[in-house]
Every structure is written in C-alpha cells, then in structure tokens.
Short mmCIF file of C-alpha atoms and ligand atoms in Angstrom, two decimals:
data_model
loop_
_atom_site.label_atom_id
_atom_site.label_comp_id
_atom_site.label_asym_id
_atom_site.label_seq_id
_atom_site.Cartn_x
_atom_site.Cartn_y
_atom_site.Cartn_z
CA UNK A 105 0.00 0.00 0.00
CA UNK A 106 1.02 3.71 -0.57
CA UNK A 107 2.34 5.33 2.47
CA UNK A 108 3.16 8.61 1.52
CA UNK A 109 1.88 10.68 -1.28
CA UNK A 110 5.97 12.23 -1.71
CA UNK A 111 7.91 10.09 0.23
CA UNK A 112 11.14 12.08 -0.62
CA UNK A 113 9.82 15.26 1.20
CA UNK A 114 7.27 13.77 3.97
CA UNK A 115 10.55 11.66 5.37
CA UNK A 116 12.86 14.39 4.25
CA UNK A 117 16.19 14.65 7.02
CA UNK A 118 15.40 17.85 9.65
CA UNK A 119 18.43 19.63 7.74
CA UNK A 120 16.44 19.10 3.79
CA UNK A 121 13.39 20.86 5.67
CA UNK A 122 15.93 23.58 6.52
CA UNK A 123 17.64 23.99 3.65
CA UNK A 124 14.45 23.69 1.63
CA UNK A 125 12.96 26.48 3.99
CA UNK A 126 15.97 28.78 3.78
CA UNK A 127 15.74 28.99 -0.08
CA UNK A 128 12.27 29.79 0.03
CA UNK A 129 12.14 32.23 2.66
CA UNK A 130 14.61 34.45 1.14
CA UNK A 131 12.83 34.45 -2.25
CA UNK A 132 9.49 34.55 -0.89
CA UNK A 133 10.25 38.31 1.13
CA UNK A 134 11.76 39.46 -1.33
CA UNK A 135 8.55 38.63 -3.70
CA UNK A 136 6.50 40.03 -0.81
CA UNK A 137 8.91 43.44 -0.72
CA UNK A 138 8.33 43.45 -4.30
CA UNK A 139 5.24 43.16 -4.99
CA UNK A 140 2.82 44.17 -1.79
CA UNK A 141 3.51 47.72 -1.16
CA UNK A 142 0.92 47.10 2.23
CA UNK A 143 3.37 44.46 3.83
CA UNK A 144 6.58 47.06 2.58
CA UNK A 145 5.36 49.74 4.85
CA UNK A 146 5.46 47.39 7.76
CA UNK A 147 9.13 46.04 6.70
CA UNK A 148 9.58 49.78 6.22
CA UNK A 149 8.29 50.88 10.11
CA UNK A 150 10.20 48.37 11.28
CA UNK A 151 13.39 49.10 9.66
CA UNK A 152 13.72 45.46 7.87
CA UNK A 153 14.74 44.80 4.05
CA UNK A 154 14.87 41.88 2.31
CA UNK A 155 18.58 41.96 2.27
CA UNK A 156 17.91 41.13 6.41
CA UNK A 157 16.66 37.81 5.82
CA UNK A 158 19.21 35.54 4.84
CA UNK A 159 17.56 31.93 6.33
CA UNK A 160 14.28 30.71 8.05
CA UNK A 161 15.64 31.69 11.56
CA UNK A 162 15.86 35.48 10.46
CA UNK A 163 12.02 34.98 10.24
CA UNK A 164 11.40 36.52 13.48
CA UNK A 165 12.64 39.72 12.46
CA UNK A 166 9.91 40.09 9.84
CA UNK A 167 6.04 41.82 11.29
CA UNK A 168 3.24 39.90 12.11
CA UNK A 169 -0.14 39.86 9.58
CA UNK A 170 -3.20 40.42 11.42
CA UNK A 171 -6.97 39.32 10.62
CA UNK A 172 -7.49 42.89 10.83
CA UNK A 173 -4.78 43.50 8.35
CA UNK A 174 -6.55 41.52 5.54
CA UNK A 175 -9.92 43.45 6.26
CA UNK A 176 -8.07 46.52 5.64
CA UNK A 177 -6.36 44.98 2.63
CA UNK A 178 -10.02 43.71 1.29
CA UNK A 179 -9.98 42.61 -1.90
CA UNK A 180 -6.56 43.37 -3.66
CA UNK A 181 -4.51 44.99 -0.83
CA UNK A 182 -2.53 41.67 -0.40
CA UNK A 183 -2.42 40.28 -3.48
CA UNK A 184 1.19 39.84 -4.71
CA UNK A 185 0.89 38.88 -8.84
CA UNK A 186 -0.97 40.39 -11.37
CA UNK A 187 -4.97 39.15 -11.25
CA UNK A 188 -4.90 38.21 -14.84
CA UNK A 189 -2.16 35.27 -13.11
CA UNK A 190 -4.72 34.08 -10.70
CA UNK A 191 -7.43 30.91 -11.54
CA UNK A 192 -9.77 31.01 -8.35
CA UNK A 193 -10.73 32.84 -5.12
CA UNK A 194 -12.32 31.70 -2.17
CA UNK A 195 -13.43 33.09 0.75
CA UNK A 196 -14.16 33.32 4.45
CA UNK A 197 -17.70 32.85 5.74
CA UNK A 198 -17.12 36.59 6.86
CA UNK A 199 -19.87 35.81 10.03
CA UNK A 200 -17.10 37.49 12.56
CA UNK A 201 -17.00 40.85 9.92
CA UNK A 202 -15.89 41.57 6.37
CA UNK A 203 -15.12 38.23 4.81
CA UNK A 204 -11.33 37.57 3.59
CA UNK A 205 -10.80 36.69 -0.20
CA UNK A 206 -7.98 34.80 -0.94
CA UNK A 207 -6.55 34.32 -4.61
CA UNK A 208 -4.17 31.70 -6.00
CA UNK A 209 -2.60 30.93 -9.40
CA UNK A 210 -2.74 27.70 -10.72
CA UNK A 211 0.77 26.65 -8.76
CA UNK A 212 -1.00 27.79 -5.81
CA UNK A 213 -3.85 25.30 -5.84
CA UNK A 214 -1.50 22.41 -7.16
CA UNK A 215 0.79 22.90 -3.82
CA UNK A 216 -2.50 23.02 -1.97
CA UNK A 217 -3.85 19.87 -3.58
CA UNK A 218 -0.82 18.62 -2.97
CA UNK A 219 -0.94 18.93 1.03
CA UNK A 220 -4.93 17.11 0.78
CA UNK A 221 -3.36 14.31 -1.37
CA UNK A 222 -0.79 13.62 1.24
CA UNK A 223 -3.49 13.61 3.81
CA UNK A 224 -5.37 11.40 1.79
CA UNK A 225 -2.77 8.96 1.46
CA UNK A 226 -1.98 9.11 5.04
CA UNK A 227 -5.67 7.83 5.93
CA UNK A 228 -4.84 5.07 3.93
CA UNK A 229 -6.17 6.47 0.31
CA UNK A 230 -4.91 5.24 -2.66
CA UNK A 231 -6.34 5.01 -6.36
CA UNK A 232 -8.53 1.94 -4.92
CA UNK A 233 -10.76 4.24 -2.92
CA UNK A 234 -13.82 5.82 -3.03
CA UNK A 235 -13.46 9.51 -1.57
CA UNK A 236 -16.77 10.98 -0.27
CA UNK A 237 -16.64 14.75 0.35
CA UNK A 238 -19.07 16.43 1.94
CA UNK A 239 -18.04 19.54 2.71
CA UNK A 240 -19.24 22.37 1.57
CA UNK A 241 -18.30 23.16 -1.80
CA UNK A 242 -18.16 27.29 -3.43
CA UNK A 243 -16.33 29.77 -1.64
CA UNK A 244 -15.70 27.70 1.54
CA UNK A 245 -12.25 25.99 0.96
CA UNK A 246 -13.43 22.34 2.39
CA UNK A 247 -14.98 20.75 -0.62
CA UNK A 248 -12.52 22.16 -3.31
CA UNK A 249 -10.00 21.23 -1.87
CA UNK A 250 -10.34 17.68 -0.09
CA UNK A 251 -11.69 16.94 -4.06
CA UNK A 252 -8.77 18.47 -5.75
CA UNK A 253 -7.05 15.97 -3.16
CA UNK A 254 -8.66 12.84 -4.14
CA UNK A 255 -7.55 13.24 -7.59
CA UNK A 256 -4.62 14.11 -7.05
CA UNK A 257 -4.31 10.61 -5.55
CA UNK A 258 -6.71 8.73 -8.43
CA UNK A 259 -9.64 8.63 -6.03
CA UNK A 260 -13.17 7.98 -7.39
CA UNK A 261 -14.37 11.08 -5.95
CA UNK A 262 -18.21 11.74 -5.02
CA UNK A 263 -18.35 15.87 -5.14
CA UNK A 264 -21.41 15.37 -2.95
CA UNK A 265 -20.90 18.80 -1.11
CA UNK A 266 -22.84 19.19 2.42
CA UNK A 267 -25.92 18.75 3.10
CA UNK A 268 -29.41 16.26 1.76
CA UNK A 269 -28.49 13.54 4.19
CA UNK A 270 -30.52 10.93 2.73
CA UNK A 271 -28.61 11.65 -0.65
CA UNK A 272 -25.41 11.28 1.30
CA UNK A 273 -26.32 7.70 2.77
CA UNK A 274 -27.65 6.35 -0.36
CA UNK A 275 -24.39 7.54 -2.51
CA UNK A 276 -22.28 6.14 0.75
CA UNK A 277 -24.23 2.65 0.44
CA UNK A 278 -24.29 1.83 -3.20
CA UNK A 279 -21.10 3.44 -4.33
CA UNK A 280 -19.54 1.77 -1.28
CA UNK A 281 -17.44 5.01 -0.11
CA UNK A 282 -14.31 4.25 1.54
CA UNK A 283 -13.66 7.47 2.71
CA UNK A 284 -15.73 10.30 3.96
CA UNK A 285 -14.46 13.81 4.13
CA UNK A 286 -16.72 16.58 6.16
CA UNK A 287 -16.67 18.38 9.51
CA UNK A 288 -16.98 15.97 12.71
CA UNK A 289 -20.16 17.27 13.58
CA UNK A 290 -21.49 16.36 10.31
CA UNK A 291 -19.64 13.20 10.69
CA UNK A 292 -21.38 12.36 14.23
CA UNK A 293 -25.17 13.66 12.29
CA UNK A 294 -24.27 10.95 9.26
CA UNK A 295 -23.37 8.64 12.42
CA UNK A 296 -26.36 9.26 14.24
CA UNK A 297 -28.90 9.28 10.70
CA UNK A 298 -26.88 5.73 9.07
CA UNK A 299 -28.05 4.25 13.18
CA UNK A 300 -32.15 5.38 12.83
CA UNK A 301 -32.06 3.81 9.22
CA UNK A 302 -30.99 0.77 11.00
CA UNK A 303 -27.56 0.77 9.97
CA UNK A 304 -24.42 -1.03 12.19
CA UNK A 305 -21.26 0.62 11.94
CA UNK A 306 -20.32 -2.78 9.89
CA UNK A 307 -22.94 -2.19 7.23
CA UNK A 308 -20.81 0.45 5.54
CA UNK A 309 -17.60 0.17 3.15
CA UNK A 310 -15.90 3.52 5.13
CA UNK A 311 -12.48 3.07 6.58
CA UNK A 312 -11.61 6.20 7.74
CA UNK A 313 -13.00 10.07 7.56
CA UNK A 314 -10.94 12.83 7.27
CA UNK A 315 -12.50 15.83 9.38
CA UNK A 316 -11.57 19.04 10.60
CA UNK A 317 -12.65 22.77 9.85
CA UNK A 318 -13.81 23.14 13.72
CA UNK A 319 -12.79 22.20 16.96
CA UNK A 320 -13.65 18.49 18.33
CA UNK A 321 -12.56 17.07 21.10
CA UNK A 322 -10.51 12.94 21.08
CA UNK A 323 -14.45 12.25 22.88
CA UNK A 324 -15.76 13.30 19.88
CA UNK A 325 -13.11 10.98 17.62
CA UNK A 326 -14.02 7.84 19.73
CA UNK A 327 -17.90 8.65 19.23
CA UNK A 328 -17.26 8.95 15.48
CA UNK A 329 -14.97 6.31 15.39
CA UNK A 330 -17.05 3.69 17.00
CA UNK A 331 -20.40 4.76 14.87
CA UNK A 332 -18.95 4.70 11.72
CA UNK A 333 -16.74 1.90 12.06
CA UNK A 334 -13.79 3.51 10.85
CA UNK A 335 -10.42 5.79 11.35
CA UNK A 336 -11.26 9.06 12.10
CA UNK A 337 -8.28 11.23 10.87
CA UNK A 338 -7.60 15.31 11.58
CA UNK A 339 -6.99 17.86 9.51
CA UNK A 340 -6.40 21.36 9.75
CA UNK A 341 -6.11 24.28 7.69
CA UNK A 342 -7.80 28.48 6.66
CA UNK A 343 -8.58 30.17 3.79
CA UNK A 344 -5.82 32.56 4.46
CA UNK A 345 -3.22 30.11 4.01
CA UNK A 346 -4.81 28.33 1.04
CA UNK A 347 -7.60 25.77 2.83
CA UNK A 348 -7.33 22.30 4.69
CA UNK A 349 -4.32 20.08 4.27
CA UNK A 350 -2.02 23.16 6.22
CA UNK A 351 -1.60 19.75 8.65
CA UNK A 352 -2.98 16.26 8.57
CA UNK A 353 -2.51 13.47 11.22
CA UNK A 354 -1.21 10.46 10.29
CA UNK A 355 -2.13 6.41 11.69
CA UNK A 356 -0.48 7.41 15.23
CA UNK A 357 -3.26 9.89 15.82
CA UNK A 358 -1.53 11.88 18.30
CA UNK A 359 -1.48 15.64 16.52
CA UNK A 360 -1.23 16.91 12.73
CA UNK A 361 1.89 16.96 10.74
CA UNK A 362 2.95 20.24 9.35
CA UNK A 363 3.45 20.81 5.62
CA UNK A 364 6.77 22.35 6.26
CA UNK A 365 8.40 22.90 3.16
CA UNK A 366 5.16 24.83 2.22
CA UNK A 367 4.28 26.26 5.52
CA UNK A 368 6.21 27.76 7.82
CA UNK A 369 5.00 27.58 11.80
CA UNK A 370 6.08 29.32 14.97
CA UNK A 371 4.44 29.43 18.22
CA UNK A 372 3.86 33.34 20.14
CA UNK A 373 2.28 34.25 23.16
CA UNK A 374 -0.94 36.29 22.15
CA UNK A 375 0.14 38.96 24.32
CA UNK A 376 3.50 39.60 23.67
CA UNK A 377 4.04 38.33 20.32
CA UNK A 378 7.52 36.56 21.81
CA UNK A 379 7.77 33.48 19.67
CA UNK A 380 7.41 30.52 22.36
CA UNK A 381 10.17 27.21 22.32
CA UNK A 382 9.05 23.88 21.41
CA UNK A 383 5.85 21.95 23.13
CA UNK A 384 4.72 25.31 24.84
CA UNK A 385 0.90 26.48 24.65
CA UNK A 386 0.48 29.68 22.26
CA UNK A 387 -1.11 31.43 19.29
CA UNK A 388 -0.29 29.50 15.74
CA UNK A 389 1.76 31.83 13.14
CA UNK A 390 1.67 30.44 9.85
CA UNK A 391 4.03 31.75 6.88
CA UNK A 392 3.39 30.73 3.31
CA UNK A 393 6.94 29.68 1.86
CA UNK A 394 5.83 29.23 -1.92
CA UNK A 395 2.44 30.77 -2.19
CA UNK A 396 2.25 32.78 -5.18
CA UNK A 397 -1.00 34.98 -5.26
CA UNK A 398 -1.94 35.42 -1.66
CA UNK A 399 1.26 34.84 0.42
CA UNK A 400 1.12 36.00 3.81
CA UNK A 401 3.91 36.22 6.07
CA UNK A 402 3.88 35.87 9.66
CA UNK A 403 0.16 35.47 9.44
CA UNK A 404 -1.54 35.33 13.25
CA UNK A 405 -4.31 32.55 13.02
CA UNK A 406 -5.26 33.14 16.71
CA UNK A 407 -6.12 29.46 16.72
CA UNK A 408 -4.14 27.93 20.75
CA UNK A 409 -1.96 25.25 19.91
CA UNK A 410 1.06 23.24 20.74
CA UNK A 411 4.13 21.87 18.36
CA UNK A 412 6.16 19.17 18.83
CA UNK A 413 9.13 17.97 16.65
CA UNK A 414 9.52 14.14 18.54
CA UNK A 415 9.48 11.17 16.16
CA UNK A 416 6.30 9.79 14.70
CA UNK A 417 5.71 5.54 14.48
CA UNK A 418 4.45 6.72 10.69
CA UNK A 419 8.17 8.04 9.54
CA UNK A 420 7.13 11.49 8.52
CA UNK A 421 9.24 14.00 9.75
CA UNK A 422 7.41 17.22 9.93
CA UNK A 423 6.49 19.23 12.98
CA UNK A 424 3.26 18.07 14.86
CA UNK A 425 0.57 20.72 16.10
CA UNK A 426 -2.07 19.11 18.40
CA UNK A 427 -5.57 19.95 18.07
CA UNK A 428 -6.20 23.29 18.02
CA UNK A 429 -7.40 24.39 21.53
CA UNK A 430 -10.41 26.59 19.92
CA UNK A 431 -9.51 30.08 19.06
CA UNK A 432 -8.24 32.73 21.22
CA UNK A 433 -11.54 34.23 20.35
CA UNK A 434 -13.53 31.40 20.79
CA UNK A 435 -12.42 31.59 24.72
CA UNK A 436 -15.40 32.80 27.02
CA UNK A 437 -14.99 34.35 29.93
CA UNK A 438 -17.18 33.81 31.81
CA UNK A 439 -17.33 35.57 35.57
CA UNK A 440 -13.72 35.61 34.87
CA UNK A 441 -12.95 32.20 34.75
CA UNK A 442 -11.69 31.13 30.87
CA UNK A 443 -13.73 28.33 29.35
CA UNK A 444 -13.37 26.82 25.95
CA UNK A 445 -16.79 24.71 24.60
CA UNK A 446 -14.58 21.71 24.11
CA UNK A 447 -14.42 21.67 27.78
CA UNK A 448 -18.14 21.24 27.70
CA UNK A 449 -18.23 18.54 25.07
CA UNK A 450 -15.48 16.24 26.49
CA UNK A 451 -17.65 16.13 29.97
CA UNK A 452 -20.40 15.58 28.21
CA UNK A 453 -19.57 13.08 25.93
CA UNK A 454 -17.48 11.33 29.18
CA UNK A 455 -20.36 11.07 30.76
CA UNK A 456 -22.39 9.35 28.24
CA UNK A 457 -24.46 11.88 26.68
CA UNK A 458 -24.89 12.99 22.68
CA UNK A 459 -22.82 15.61 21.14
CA UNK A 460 -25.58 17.70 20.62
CA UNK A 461 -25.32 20.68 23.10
CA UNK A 462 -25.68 24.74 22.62
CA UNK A 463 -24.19 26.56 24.89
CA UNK A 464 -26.08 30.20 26.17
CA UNK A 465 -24.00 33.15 27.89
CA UNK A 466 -25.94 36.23 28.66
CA UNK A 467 -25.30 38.62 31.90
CA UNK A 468 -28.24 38.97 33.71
CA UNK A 469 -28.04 41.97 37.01
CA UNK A 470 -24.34 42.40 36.17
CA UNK A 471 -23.36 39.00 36.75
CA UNK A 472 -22.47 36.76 33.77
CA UNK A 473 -24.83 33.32 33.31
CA UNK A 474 -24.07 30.32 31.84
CA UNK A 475 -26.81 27.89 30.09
CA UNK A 476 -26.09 24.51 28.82
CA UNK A 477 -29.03 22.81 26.41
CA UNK A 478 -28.09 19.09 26.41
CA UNK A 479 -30.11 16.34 24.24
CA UNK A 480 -31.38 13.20 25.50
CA UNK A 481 -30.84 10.40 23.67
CA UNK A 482 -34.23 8.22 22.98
CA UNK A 483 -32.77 5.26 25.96
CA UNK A 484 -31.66 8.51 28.45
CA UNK A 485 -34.98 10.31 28.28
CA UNK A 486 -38.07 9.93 30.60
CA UNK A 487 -41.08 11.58 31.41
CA UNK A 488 -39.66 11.10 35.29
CA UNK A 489 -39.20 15.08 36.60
CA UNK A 490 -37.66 13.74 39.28
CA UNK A 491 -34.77 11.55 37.69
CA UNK A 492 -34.25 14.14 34.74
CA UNK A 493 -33.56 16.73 37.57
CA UNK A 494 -31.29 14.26 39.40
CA UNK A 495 -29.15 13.48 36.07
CA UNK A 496 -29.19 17.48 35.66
CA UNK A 497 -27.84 18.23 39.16
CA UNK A 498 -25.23 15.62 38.16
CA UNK A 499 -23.72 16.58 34.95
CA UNK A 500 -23.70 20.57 36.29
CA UNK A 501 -21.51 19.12 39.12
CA UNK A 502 -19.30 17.54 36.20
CA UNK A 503 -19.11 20.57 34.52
CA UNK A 504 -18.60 22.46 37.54
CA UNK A 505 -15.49 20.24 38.09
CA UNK A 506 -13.75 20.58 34.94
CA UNK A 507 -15.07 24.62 34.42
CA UNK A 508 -14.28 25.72 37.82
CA UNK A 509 -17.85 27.58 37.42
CA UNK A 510 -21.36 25.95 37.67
CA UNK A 511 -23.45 26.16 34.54
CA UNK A 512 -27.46 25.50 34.64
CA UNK A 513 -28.05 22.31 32.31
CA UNK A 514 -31.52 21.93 30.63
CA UNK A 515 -32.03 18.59 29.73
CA UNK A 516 -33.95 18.22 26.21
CA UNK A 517 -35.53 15.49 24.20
CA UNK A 518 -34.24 13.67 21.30
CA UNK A 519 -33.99 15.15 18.28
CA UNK A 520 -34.82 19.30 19.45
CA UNK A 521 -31.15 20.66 18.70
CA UNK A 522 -30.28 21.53 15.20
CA UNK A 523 -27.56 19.12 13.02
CA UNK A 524 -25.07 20.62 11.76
CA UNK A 525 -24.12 19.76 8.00
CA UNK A 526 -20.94 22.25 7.63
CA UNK A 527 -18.98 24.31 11.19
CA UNK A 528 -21.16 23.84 13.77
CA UNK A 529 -22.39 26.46 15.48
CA UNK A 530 -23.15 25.52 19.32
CA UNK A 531 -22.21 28.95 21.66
CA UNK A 532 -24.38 32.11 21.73
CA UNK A 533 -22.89 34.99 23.48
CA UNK A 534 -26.09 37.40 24.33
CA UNK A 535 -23.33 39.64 26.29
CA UNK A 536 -22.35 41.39 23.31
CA UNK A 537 -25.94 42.63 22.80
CA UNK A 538 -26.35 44.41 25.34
O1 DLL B 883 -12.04 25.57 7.88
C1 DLL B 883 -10.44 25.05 6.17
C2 DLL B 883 -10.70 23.60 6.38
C3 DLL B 883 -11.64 22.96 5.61
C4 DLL B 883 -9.97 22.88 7.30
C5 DLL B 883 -11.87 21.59 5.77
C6 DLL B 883 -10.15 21.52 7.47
C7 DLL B 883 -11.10 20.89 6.71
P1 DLL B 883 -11.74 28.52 7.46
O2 DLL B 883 -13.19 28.45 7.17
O3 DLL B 883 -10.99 29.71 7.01
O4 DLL B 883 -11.00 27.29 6.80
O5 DLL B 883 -11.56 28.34 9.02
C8 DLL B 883 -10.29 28.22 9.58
O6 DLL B 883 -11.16 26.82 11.35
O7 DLL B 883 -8.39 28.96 11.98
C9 DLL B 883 -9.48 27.02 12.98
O8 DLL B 883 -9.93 27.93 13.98
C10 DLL B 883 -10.64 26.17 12.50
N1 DLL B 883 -10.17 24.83 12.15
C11 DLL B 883 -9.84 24.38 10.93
N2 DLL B 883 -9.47 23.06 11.01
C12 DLL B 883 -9.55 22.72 12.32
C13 DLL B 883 -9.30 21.53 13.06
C14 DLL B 883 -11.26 25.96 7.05
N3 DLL B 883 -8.91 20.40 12.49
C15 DLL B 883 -10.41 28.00 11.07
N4 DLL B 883 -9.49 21.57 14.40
C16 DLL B 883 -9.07 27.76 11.73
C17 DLL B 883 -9.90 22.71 15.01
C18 DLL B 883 -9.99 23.85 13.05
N5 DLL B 883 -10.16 23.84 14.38
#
C-alpha cells in the first residue's frame, strides 16, 4: 500500500526541511517586498529589508499579519501577482465581519492539492478508494479542496458537497465510499442518521474520515470512530493560508503533521508576540513559503496550539501541532474564569451523553450566566421530573469540576437541537448585545 503521497519530502532529514525552507524564505520576502507595497510599509516601520533575511531563523525579524490587516487589505490589498495570473478565489464565511478573499494561481492550488493528497494517502487512500466529500463546496475551501485531493491521488471522488443527508447515505451505500471527508459534527449527524435507518457501523464500506474545519474534542473521535466503524483522521487548515491540508494526522493519531516545506509555523504568546520554544501552549503563526498569489507572512491565526518535533511511528518527519485548543476568540470568559466549549463537550460526551449541546451566555443583574441545552438520547430520556432533575444536578456538578464555574443544564428530548451539515455552530454569546 502507498504510504506517503511524496515520500522524498514527507521523510525528508530535519536539515532538507531547513535547507528547503531557507531557499524559500529568502525568495518569498523578497517577492512580498516586491510586490505588496501594504506588507513594505510594515518592513519599512520596522526598519527590515529583504537583504535582512538571509535563512528561516531570520524569520522573526519580519512583522506579524493580522486578521485585521486583511480586512483593511479587502480585496486586492494583499495580493502579490498580477490578477490576470490568478485561476480562483475563495473566501471566508465573513460571520465574525468583512469576509477575507484569498486568490491563488494555478501553482498555488497544485501545492494546496498537494498537502490534501498527502493527507489522503496518510488515511490510507490510494487510487482503490472511493473519496466521499461532503463539505461544503463554493467559496468555503473544504470541498474544493479535499476533491482536488482525491484526484490528485486517483480517487473515485463523489463531489457530494454538504448537506441532503438521505442523498449522502444512499451515494455512501451503493457506491460503497471508503472514505468520507466533512466536519466531525457532520460526521457524528451521518453517524447518528446511518443508526435510525438501521444501519451497524459494519454495514458500511468507510475506513476512515478525514474531518476538521472546527474544533472536536478525542471524545468526539471515539464517538465517530465507533459509529462509523472507521479511522477518524484530523486535519487542519484556513482560507488565508490556502484551505485544509495546512496539517494532517497520520495512523499514530496523536497531533497533525505540518506541511513544512510549504508552511512555515512558529508558536507566540498572544500577548506579547515573543515566539514561544518547542511543546509550549500559544497562538499558531503560519508563513506561506511558496504561495504565489496570496502569500502571507507571519500570518496570526489566533487558533491555541502546541508543536512538537519528537518522532512519529508513521516516519514522517514534519512538525506536529495538536488539536487546536479553539480560538483565542472562541475563549469565554465567563465571571472571569476562561472556558473553551470543548471543555463542555469532552464532559459531556465522558459522561455518556450525545454531542448535541448549545451553549447560552448572557449577563443577567451584572453577573455573567451560563446555560447549557443538552439532548437526550431516545434510551436517556423519561417523562420522570424527578430523575431528569437528578441526572441534571449531576452533569452541572461535572461541569462544575472541569469549568471551575457551575453552569445550569436543561435537559432536552431527542432530536430538538439543530444538526449541523458544515462548522457547527453551538455557543451564543447574548453579552455582546447588550
Ligand atoms: O475551515 C479550512 C478547512 C476545511 C480545514 C476543511 C479543514 C477541513 P476557514 O473556514 O478559514 O477554513 O476556518 C479556519 O477553522 O483557523 C481554525 O480555527 C478552525 N479549524 C480548521 N481546522 C480545524 C481543526 C477551514 N482540524 C479556522 N481543528 C481555523 C480545530 C480547526 N479547528
């Protein structure tokens, strides 16, 4: 079987990645320099020419890119060829303010398919398989590229996009997928819909699922895992640095290899900016080595994460991230204690109940509430007050455990909290109405 899509570069020697990145660094800022008169001011304000970087360590030296940055920049600010050299945008779903377009030239979104072929192969796809993808395909970056992946690879690939969940099944049954590519919460909603059509997790030809786009906790992974009967493999990527396949995990499952000769990552403390050494916590800076149309340097993904460089069981050799801790901004704070939702999920999941949850804050007489709506499965609910208010009293001493605050859990019945079919949407922060 194939184990790597490019064997020579996944396995390359820690001093090829180097040598690799120190070529392209130097060419790439001075492209940048060149061609982005936006990202020459900052070089400019901070006194920095191209002539200053002379290898991938001299990095740190350069500015940081903020989101911000590339809403001022919206639509052409950044670009760094001439449009008439670009084949494609896509785009951010712009729900947090003025969406982010990102352009690429047709060397752009073969390094790109590149990365999702690699992560393909690593999930054990070769030209044998069957490559369902069902995210979203248009602007968001999921379906294009998972499907420029698969044939890249010489997968039969199903563009199914998200969404029409009886479509999905019936495709998934008689064109006996091997592979399904969406977000886990879609994932555990395919799961959960294959199960009430009377389904086992043997009655399908899937081996593993390649899912990412949102945060989900290992819970989550074993819930998958077990209802599909298959492999359930991370990936990780943004529309600001071209899409998914940034990082992919391989068969050891422990954290996403880096595409290092085409990505670039460091590790800063959010408040500082002080890049962080190896395996501590801090914000994810990404810098596009070969990136033609839309190459940002230093780019701050505010996503919490970890890299480690030991050795993997797999023989790749590129830097691991772990799962992405949720965003910086996905943090609520909550009475002043920090809480990230995948807190919420892993207790809830631990504790035997379904991964469908929303998650209310609102600040009610100055003092900050917290509302979890949690959904019975069919065996777990009664029409017993009593023992639904015992199980609730319960899981908000769980929480209360893990949170270090005590939410108010509403127990609901099957079937009242809205799938999700793309990024699922499960916190409301009323706060910022008021
Ligand atoms: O979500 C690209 C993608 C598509 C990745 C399909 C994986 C699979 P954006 O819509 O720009 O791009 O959102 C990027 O999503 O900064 C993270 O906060 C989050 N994210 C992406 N992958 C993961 C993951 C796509 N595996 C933002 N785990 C990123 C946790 C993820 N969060």
């Amino acid at each position: 079987m194939q184990q790597y899509f490019q064997p020579e570069i996944e396995t390359a020697s820690r001093d090829e990645i180097v040598r690799i990145q120190n070529v392209k660094i130097v060419k790439q800022v001075r492209h940048v320099y060149d061609n982005v008169a936006y990202y020459r001011k900052l070089m400019d304000d901070k006194g920095i020419t191209p002539e200053d970087i002379k290898s991938i360590d001299d990095i740190q030296k350069l500015p940081f890119l903020k989101k911000d940055d590339l809403r001022e920049c919206y639509p052409y600010g950044l670009l760094a060829t001439d449009l008439s050299n670009c084949v494609r945008i896509h785009s951010t779903s712009g729900t947090t303010g003025k969406r982010v377009v990102a352009f690429y030239t047709q060397h752009d979104i073969d390094l790109w398919e590149e990365c999702c072929a690699r992560a393909i192969v690593a999930a054990g796809g070769s030209k044998e398989d069957v490559v369902q993808v069902c995210y979203g395909y248009g602007l968001f970056t999921g379906g294009s590229g998972l499907h420029g992946g698969s044939h890249k690879v010489g997968c039969l690939t199903l563009p199914m996009s998200s969404g029409n969940t009886d479509r999905q099944i019936q495709f998934m049954m008689d064109l006996n997928s091997t592979i399904l590519c969406c977000t886990p919460s879609y994932a555990a909603f395919i799961a959960e819909s294959l199960k009430e059509r009377g389904y086992g997790p043997g009655d399908n030809k899937l081996k593993a699922g390649i899912f990412g786009a949102e945060p989900w906790t290992e819970e989550m992974r074993t819930q998958i895992q077990d209802g599909l009967g298959i492999k359930a493999y991370d990936i990780y990527g943004l529309t600001e640095t071209s899409g998914p396949g940034v990082a992919f995990e391989c068969s050891e499952q422990t954290g996403m290899h880096i595409n290092e000769d085409h990505f670039y990552a460091e590790i800063i403390d959010p408040e500082t900016g002080e890049v962080l050494p190896e395996g501590e916590k801090g914000e994810l800076v990404f810098t596009a080595l070969d990136k033609e149309a839309f190459p940002l340097l230093r780019y701050r993904t505010r996503d919490i994460c970890i890299l480690t460089r030991g050795k993997c069981s797999c023989g790749r050799t590129h830097v691991k991230m772990c799962k992405p801790m949720g965003r910086s901004d996905d943090m609520l704070i909550i009475r002043g204690v920090n809480v990230f939702p995948s807190q919420i999920e892993t207790v809830l999941l631990n504790e035997g109940y379904t991964p469908n949850y929303m998650i209310y804050v609102d600040r009610k007489n100055n003092t900050d509430t917290l509302d979890i709506d949690v959904e019975l499965s069919p065996d777990q609910f009664s029409d017993n007050i009593a023992d639904m208010q015992d199980m609730e009293k319960k899981l908000a001493a769980s929480m209360r455990t893990m949170l270090g605050i005590g939410p108010k859990i509403h127990l609901v019945p099957p079937k009242t909290i809205q799938r999700s079919e793309g990024k699922a949407v499960r916190v409301i922060d009323n706060r910022k109405l008021h």
